[in-house]
PDB file of C-alpha atoms in Angstrom:
ATOM      1  CA  MET A1438     -15.508 -14.988 -35.587  1.00  0.00           C
ATOM      2  CA  ILE A1439     -16.965 -11.675 -34.473  1.00  0.00           C
ATOM      3  CA  ALA A1440     -17.650 -13.117 -30.945  1.00  0.00           C
ATOM      4  CA  ALA A1441     -13.990 -14.377 -30.725  1.00  0.00           C
ATOM      5  CA  VAL A1442     -12.632 -10.948 -31.731  1.00  0.00           C
ATOM      6  CA  ALA A1443     -14.914  -9.219 -29.216  1.00  0.00           C
ATOM      7  CA  LEU A1444     -13.766 -11.530 -26.528  1.00  0.00           C
ATOM      8  CA  ALA A1445     -10.128 -11.052 -27.260  1.00  0.00           C
ATOM      9  CA  LEU A1446     -10.525  -7.231 -27.343  1.00  0.00           C
ATOM     10  CA  GLY A1447     -12.346  -7.376 -24.081  1.00  0.00           C
ATOM     11  CA  ASN A1448      -9.543  -9.329 -22.482  1.00  0.00           C
ATOM     12  CA  ILE A1449      -6.935  -6.829 -23.772  1.00  0.00           C
ATOM     13  CA  LEU A1450      -9.005  -3.905 -22.422  1.00  0.00           C
ATOM     14  CA  SER A1451      -9.570  -5.464 -19.013  1.00  0.00           C
ATOM     15  CA  ALA A1452      -5.809  -6.169 -18.708  1.00  0.00           C
ATOM     16  CA  GLN A1453      -4.864  -2.509 -18.996  1.00  0.00           C
ATOM     17  CA  ALA A1454      -3.672  -1.029 -15.738  1.00  0.00           C
ATOM     18  CA  THR A1455      -5.618   1.705 -14.022  1.00  0.00           C
ATOM     19  CA  VAL A1456      -4.495   4.032 -11.253  1.00  0.00           C
ATOM     20  CA  TYR A1457      -6.956   4.284  -8.353  1.00  0.00           C
ATOM     21  CA  VAL A1458      -6.531   7.054  -5.794  1.00  0.00           C
ATOM     22  CA  TRP A1459      -8.304   6.787  -2.393  1.00  0.00           C
ATOM     23  CA  ASN A1460     -10.839   9.538  -2.068  1.00  0.00           C
ATOM     24  CA  VAL A1461     -12.579   9.012   1.329  1.00  0.00           C
ATOM     25  CA  THR A1462     -11.915  12.031   3.424  1.00  0.00           C
ATOM     26  CA  THR A1463     -12.968  10.721   6.889  1.00  0.00           C
ATOM     27  CA  PRO A1464     -11.048   7.879   8.647  1.00  0.00           C
ATOM     28  CA  GLY A1465     -13.154   4.889   9.612  1.00  0.00           C
ATOM     29  CA  ALA A1466     -13.984   1.397   8.389  1.00  0.00           C
ATOM     30  CA  ASN A1467     -14.100   2.464   4.786  1.00  0.00           C
ATOM     31  CA  ASP A1468     -14.215  -0.471   2.352  1.00  0.00           C
ATOM     32  CA  TRP A1469     -11.373  -0.930  -0.196  1.00  0.00           C
ATOM     33  CA  ASN A1470     -13.799  -3.029  -2.318  1.00  0.00           C
ATOM     34  CA  ALA A1471     -16.496  -0.243  -2.611  1.00  0.00           C
ATOM     35  CA  SER A1472     -16.536   1.539  -5.956  1.00  0.00           C
ATOM     36  CA  GLY A1473     -17.229   4.953  -4.542  1.00  0.00           C
ATOM     37  CA  ASN A1474     -14.139   4.995  -2.238  1.00  0.00           C
ATOM     38  CA  TRP A1475     -11.783   5.494  -5.263  1.00  0.00           C
ATOM     39  CA  ASN A1476     -11.410   8.450  -7.604  1.00  0.00           C
ATOM     40  CA  ILE A1477     -12.908   6.457 -10.535  1.00  0.00           C
ATOM     41  CA  ALA A1478     -15.739   3.925 -10.589  1.00  0.00           C
ATOM     42  CA  GLY A1479     -14.664   0.425  -9.473  1.00  0.00           C
ATOM     43  CA  PHE A1480     -11.785  -0.576  -7.202  1.00  0.00           C
ATOM     44  CA  PRO A1481      -8.251  -1.779  -7.859  1.00  0.00           C
ATOM     45  CA  GLY A1482      -7.576  -5.289  -9.139  1.00  0.00           C
ATOM     46  CA  ASN A1483      -4.644  -7.531 -10.363  1.00  0.00           C
ATOM     47  CA  ALA A1484      -3.171  -5.193 -12.967  1.00  0.00           C
ATOM     48  CA  ASP A1485      -3.897  -1.871 -11.109  1.00  0.00           C
ATOM     49  CA  THR A1486      -2.180   0.628  -8.846  1.00  0.00           C
ATOM     50  CA  ALA A1487      -3.723   1.743  -5.554  1.00  0.00           C
ATOM     51  CA  ILE A1488      -2.525   5.091  -4.133  1.00  0.00           C
ATOM     52  CA  PHE A1489      -3.147   6.556  -0.664  1.00  0.00           C
ATOM     53  CA  ASN A1490      -2.104  10.208  -0.500  1.00  0.00           C
ATOM     54  CA  ALA A1491      -3.051  12.807   2.129  1.00  0.00           C
ATOM     55  CA  THR A1492      -6.789  12.323   1.607  1.00  0.00           C
ATOM     56  CA  GLY A1493      -8.428  10.519   4.610  1.00  0.00           C
ATOM     57  CA  SER A1494      -5.288  10.050   6.604  1.00  0.00           C
ATOM     58  CA  SER A1495      -5.582   9.439  10.409  1.00  0.00           C
ATOM     59  CA  ALA A1496      -4.081  11.341  13.295  1.00  0.00           C
ATOM     60  CA  ASN A1497      -2.505   8.271  14.800  1.00  0.00           C
ATOM     61  CA  SER A1498      -1.311   4.691  13.994  1.00  0.00           C
ATOM     62  CA  THR A1499      -4.428   3.069  15.476  1.00  0.00           C
ATOM     63  CA  THR A1500      -7.280   4.789  13.756  1.00  0.00           C
ATOM     64  CA  VAL A1501      -8.252   2.761  10.700  1.00  0.00           C
ATOM     65  CA  ASN A1502      -8.991   4.663   7.575  1.00  0.00           C
ATOM     66  CA  ASN A1503      -9.358   1.826   4.995  1.00  0.00           C
ATOM     67  CA  VAL A1504     -10.416  -1.871   5.268  1.00  0.00           C
ATOM     68  CA  VAL A1505      -9.571  -4.689   2.849  1.00  0.00           C
ATOM     69  CA  SER A1506     -12.815  -6.576   3.017  1.00  0.00           C
ATOM     70  CA  ALA A1507     -12.009  -9.383   0.543  1.00  0.00           C
ATOM     71  CA  ASN A1508      -8.934 -11.093  -0.814  1.00  0.00           C
ATOM     72  CA  THR A1509      -7.453  -8.500  -3.079  1.00  0.00           C
ATOM     73  CA  THR A1510      -4.387  -8.414  -5.428  1.00  0.00           C
ATOM     74  CA  VAL A1511      -2.976  -5.257  -6.901  1.00  0.00           C
ATOM     75  CA  ALA A1512       0.103  -4.675  -9.095  1.00  0.00           C
ATOM     76  CA  ALA A1513       1.205  -1.687  -7.034  1.00  0.00           C
ATOM     77  CA  LEU A1514       0.386  -0.064  -3.685  1.00  0.00           C
ATOM     78  CA  SER A1515       1.797   3.368  -2.867  1.00  0.00           C
ATOM     79  CA  TYR A1516       1.285   5.263   0.405  1.00  0.00           C
ATOM     80  CA  THR A1517       2.395   8.947  -0.405  1.00  0.00           C
ATOM     81  CA  ASN A1518       0.773  10.847   2.375  1.00  0.00           C
ATOM     82  CA  ILE A1519       2.221  14.349   2.193  1.00  0.00           C
ATOM     83  CA  VAL A1520       0.795  15.771   5.399  1.00  0.00           C
ATOM     84  CA  ASN A1521       3.312  15.108   8.228  1.00  0.00           C
ATOM     85  CA  ASN A1522       2.165  13.398  11.369  1.00  0.00           C
ATOM     86  CA  THR A1523      -0.752  11.694   9.623  1.00  0.00           C
ATOM     87  CA  TRP A1524      -1.113   7.999   9.092  1.00  0.00           C
ATOM     88  CA  HIS A1525      -2.735   5.585   6.660  1.00  0.00           C
ATOM     89  CA  VAL A1526      -3.945   2.668   8.670  1.00  0.00           C
ATOM     90  CA  THR A1527      -5.040  -0.356   6.580  1.00  0.00           C
ATOM     91  CA  GLN A1528      -7.013  -3.068   8.267  1.00  0.00           C
ATOM     92  CA  ILE A1529      -6.953  -6.596   6.823  1.00  0.00           C
ATOM     93  CA  PRO A1530      -9.417  -8.844   8.775  1.00  0.00           C
ATOM     94  CA  THR A1531      -8.887 -12.458   9.737  1.00  0.00           C
ATOM     95  CA  GLY A1532      -9.154 -14.772   6.698  1.00  0.00           C
ATOM     96  CA  VAL A1533      -8.404 -11.896   4.200  1.00  0.00           C
ATOM     97  CA  THR A1534      -5.142 -11.537   2.244  1.00  0.00           C
ATOM     98  CA  LEU A1535      -3.900  -8.336   0.545  1.00  0.00           C
ATOM     99  CA  THR A1536      -1.352  -9.301  -2.112  1.00  0.00           C
ATOM    100  CA  VAL A1537       0.872  -6.588  -3.682  1.00  0.00           C
ATOM    101  CA  THR A1538       3.481  -6.861  -6.382  1.00  0.00           C
ATOM    102  CA  ASN A1539       5.264  -3.524  -5.759  1.00  0.00           C
ATOM    103  CA  LEU A1540       5.007  -1.631  -2.427  1.00  0.00           C
ATOM    104  CA  THR A1541       6.071   2.040  -1.962  1.00  0.00           C
ATOM    105  CA  VAL A1542       5.939   3.876   1.306  1.00  0.00           C
ATOM    106  CA  GLY A1543       6.983   7.441   0.849  1.00  0.00           C
ATOM    107  CA  PHE A1544       9.918   7.996  -1.549  1.00  0.00           C
ATOM    108  CA  LEU A1545       8.783  11.515  -1.981  1.00  0.00           C
ATOM    109  CA  THR A1546      11.056  14.387  -3.014  1.00  0.00           C
ATOM    110  CA  ASN A1547       9.437  17.019  -0.717  1.00  0.00           C
ATOM    111  CA  ASP A1548      12.133  17.747   1.966  1.00  0.00           C
ATOM    112  CA  THR A1549       9.541  17.910   4.752  1.00  0.00           C
ATOM    113  CA  ALA A1550       7.338  14.900   3.843  1.00  0.00           C
ATOM    114  CA  VAL A1551       7.406  11.747   5.937  1.00  0.00           C
ATOM    115  CA  ALA A1552       5.197   8.806   5.024  1.00  0.00           C
ATOM    116  CA  LEU A1553       3.580   6.958   8.025  1.00  0.00           C
ATOM    117  CA  VAL A1554       1.802   3.711   7.401  1.00  0.00           C
ATOM    118  CA  ALA A1555       0.375   1.012   9.786  1.00  0.00           C
ATOM    119  CA  MET A1556      -1.558  -2.243   9.186  1.00  0.00           C
ATOM    120  CA  THR A1557      -3.794  -3.997  11.613  1.00  0.00           C
ATOM    121  CA  GLY A1558      -6.059  -7.044  11.816  1.00  0.00           C
ATOM    122  CA  GLY A1559      -5.875 -10.842  11.817  1.00  0.00           C
ATOM    123  CA  GLY A1560      -5.271 -11.138   8.111  1.00  0.00           C
ATOM    124  CA  THR A1561      -2.250 -11.419   5.791  1.00  0.00           C
ATOM    125  CA  PHE A1562      -0.277  -8.799   3.991  1.00  0.00           C
ATOM    126  CA  GLN A1563       2.008 -10.148   1.301  1.00  0.00           C
ATOM    127  CA  VAL A1564       4.416  -8.449  -1.106  1.00  0.00           C
ATOM    128  CA  MET A1565       5.253 -10.890  -3.930  1.00  0.00           C
ATOM    129  CA  ASN A1566       7.832 -11.112  -6.724  1.00  0.00           C
ATOM    130  CA  ALA A1567       9.031  -7.609  -7.023  1.00  0.00           C
ATOM    131  CA  THR A1568      10.215  -4.464  -5.092  1.00  0.00           C
ATOM    132  CA  MET A1569       9.441  -2.960  -1.661  1.00  0.00           C
ATOM    133  CA  ASN A1570      10.592   0.615  -1.197  1.00  0.00           C
ATOM    134  CA  VAL A1571      10.236   2.469   2.060  1.00  0.00           C
ATOM    135  CA  GLY A1572      11.877   5.814   2.605  1.00  0.00           C
ATOM    136  CA  ALA A1573      12.227   9.455   1.382  1.00  0.00           C
ATOM    137  CA  CYS A1574      14.301  11.121  -1.280  1.00  0.00           C
ATOM    138  CA  GLY A1575      14.390  14.863  -0.750  1.00  0.00           C
ATOM    139  CA  ALA A1576      17.388  17.036  -1.233  1.00  0.00           C
ATOM    140  CA  ALA A1577      17.876  17.935   2.503  1.00  0.00           C
ATOM    141  CA  SER A1578      20.555  15.971   4.377  1.00  0.00           C
ATOM    142  CA  ALA A1579      18.120  14.604   6.926  1.00  0.00           C
ATOM    143  CA  PRO A1580      14.334  14.129   7.132  1.00  0.00           C
ATOM    144  CA  PRO A1581      12.327  15.735  10.018  1.00  0.00           C
ATOM    145  CA  ALA A1582      11.588  12.096  11.166  1.00  0.00           C
ATOM    146  CA  PRO A1583      11.770   8.622   9.764  1.00  0.00           C
ATOM    147  CA  SER A1584       9.294   7.205   7.357  1.00  0.00           C
ATOM    148  CA  GLN A1585       7.403   4.354   9.040  1.00  0.00           C
ATOM    149  CA  LEU A1586       5.936   0.946   7.956  1.00  0.00           C
ATOM    150  CA  ASP A1587       4.377  -0.560  11.086  1.00  0.00           C
ATOM    151  CA  LEU A1588       3.030  -4.071  10.548  1.00  0.00           C
ATOM    152  CA  SER A1589       2.998  -4.914  14.307  1.00  0.00           C
ATOM    153  CA  GLY A1590      -0.821  -4.679  14.409  1.00  0.00           C
ATOM    154  CA  ILE A1591      -1.338  -7.343  11.709  1.00  0.00           C
ATOM    155  CA  ASN A1592      -0.953 -11.013  12.214  1.00  0.00           C
ATOM    156  CA  ASN A1593       0.917 -12.187   9.085  1.00  0.00           C
ATOM    157  CA  PHE A1594       3.487 -10.659   6.770  1.00  0.00           C
ATOM    158  CA  ILE A1595       4.944 -12.477   3.700  1.00  0.00           C
ATOM    159  CA  TYR A1596       7.688 -10.928   1.574  1.00  0.00           C
ATOM    160  CA  ALA A1597       8.592 -13.423  -1.167  1.00  0.00           C
ATOM    161  CA  ALA A1598      10.696 -11.824  -3.896  1.00  0.00           C
ATOM    162  CA  PRO A1599      13.669 -14.107  -4.706  1.00  0.00           C
ATOM    163  CA  THR A1600      14.536 -11.777  -7.638  1.00  0.00           C
ATOM    164  CA  GLY A1601      13.182  -8.536  -6.173  1.00  0.00           C
ATOM    165  CA  THR A1602      14.665  -5.799  -4.055  1.00  0.00           C
ATOM    166  CA  ASN A1603      13.849  -4.689  -0.505  1.00  0.00           C
ATOM    167  CA  ASN A1604      14.919  -1.048  -0.202  1.00  0.00           C
ATOM    168  CA  MET A1605      14.656   0.318   3.306  1.00  0.00           C
ATOM    169  CA  GLY A1606      15.892   3.805   3.960  1.00  0.00           C
ATOM    170  CA  ILE A1607      17.665   4.420   0.693  1.00  0.00           C
ATOM    171  CA  GLY A1608      17.970   7.809  -0.854  1.00  0.00           C
ATOM    172  CA  ASN A1609      19.982  10.836   0.158  1.00  0.00           C
ATOM    173  CA  ARG A1610      17.977  11.726   3.219  1.00  0.00           C
ATOM    174  CA  SER A1611      16.176   8.552   4.080  1.00  0.00           C
ATOM    175  CA  SER A1612      15.640   6.856   7.422  1.00  0.00           C
ATOM    176  CA  VAL A1613      12.944   4.173   8.253  1.00  0.00           C
ATOM    177  CA  ASN A1614      11.259   2.578  11.169  1.00  0.00           C
ATOM    178  CA  PHE A1615       9.987  -0.872  10.052  1.00  0.00           C
ATOM    179  CA  ASN A1616       8.126  -3.135  12.481  1.00  0.00           C
ATOM    180  CA  LEU A1617       7.275  -6.735  11.515  1.00  0.00           C
ATOM    181  CA  ALA A1618       3.927  -8.502  11.946  1.00  0.00           C
ATOM    182  CA  SER A1619       2.899  -9.610  15.453  1.00  0.00           C
ATOM    183  CA  VAL A1620       2.421 -13.308  14.724  1.00  0.00           C
ATOM    184  CA  SER A1621       4.221 -14.646  11.643  1.00  0.00           C
ATOM    185  CA  ASN A1622       6.706 -13.162   9.259  1.00  0.00           C
ATOM    186  CA  SER A1623       8.270 -14.888   6.203  1.00  0.00           C
ATOM    187  CA  ILE A1624      10.852 -12.953   4.223  1.00  0.00           C
ATOM    188  CA  THR A1625      12.635 -14.252   1.095  1.00  0.00           C
ATOM    189  CA  CYS A1626      14.477 -11.789  -1.126  1.00  0.00           C
ATOM    190  CA  ALA A1627      17.590 -11.493  -3.310  1.00  0.00           C
TER     191      ALA A1627
END
């Protein structure tokens, strides 16, 4: 009986969502699946949120700053870089899939902030069963430049959200450049 209660409690505790914030300051082949690369011990899993803010962003869309080295699923992925003209570049190697339930690129209220995100590699990026938001929401009438989600460097993109919403460039000052994957794209949404 005590073992059953302990097992049940362990399952409840492990199902609690945790927010992981990227903390590697230097761009490079920095591993998503390495415990020290996030603000707390461990790395994001099924119920968790992964956030990339200004820390470790790259000067261009081709300099990788994080690598998904193993099949990984997270509940939410947010790119909220707040330093203009810097990129988060996620590499997903061949044979590896990054699965996300909710994706946010930008949607910041800072009038001068523009989120720039690129993905590269022979792997697959998939957003499943929920919402994809790309844009900005400041008070000014126009952003200094469009937010960008550039998937042209990755082979495969899957967006499968028959009951979800794909919000591109919504908000009172939002514009977006969105480039699809280079080899295969499958998009299903409400």
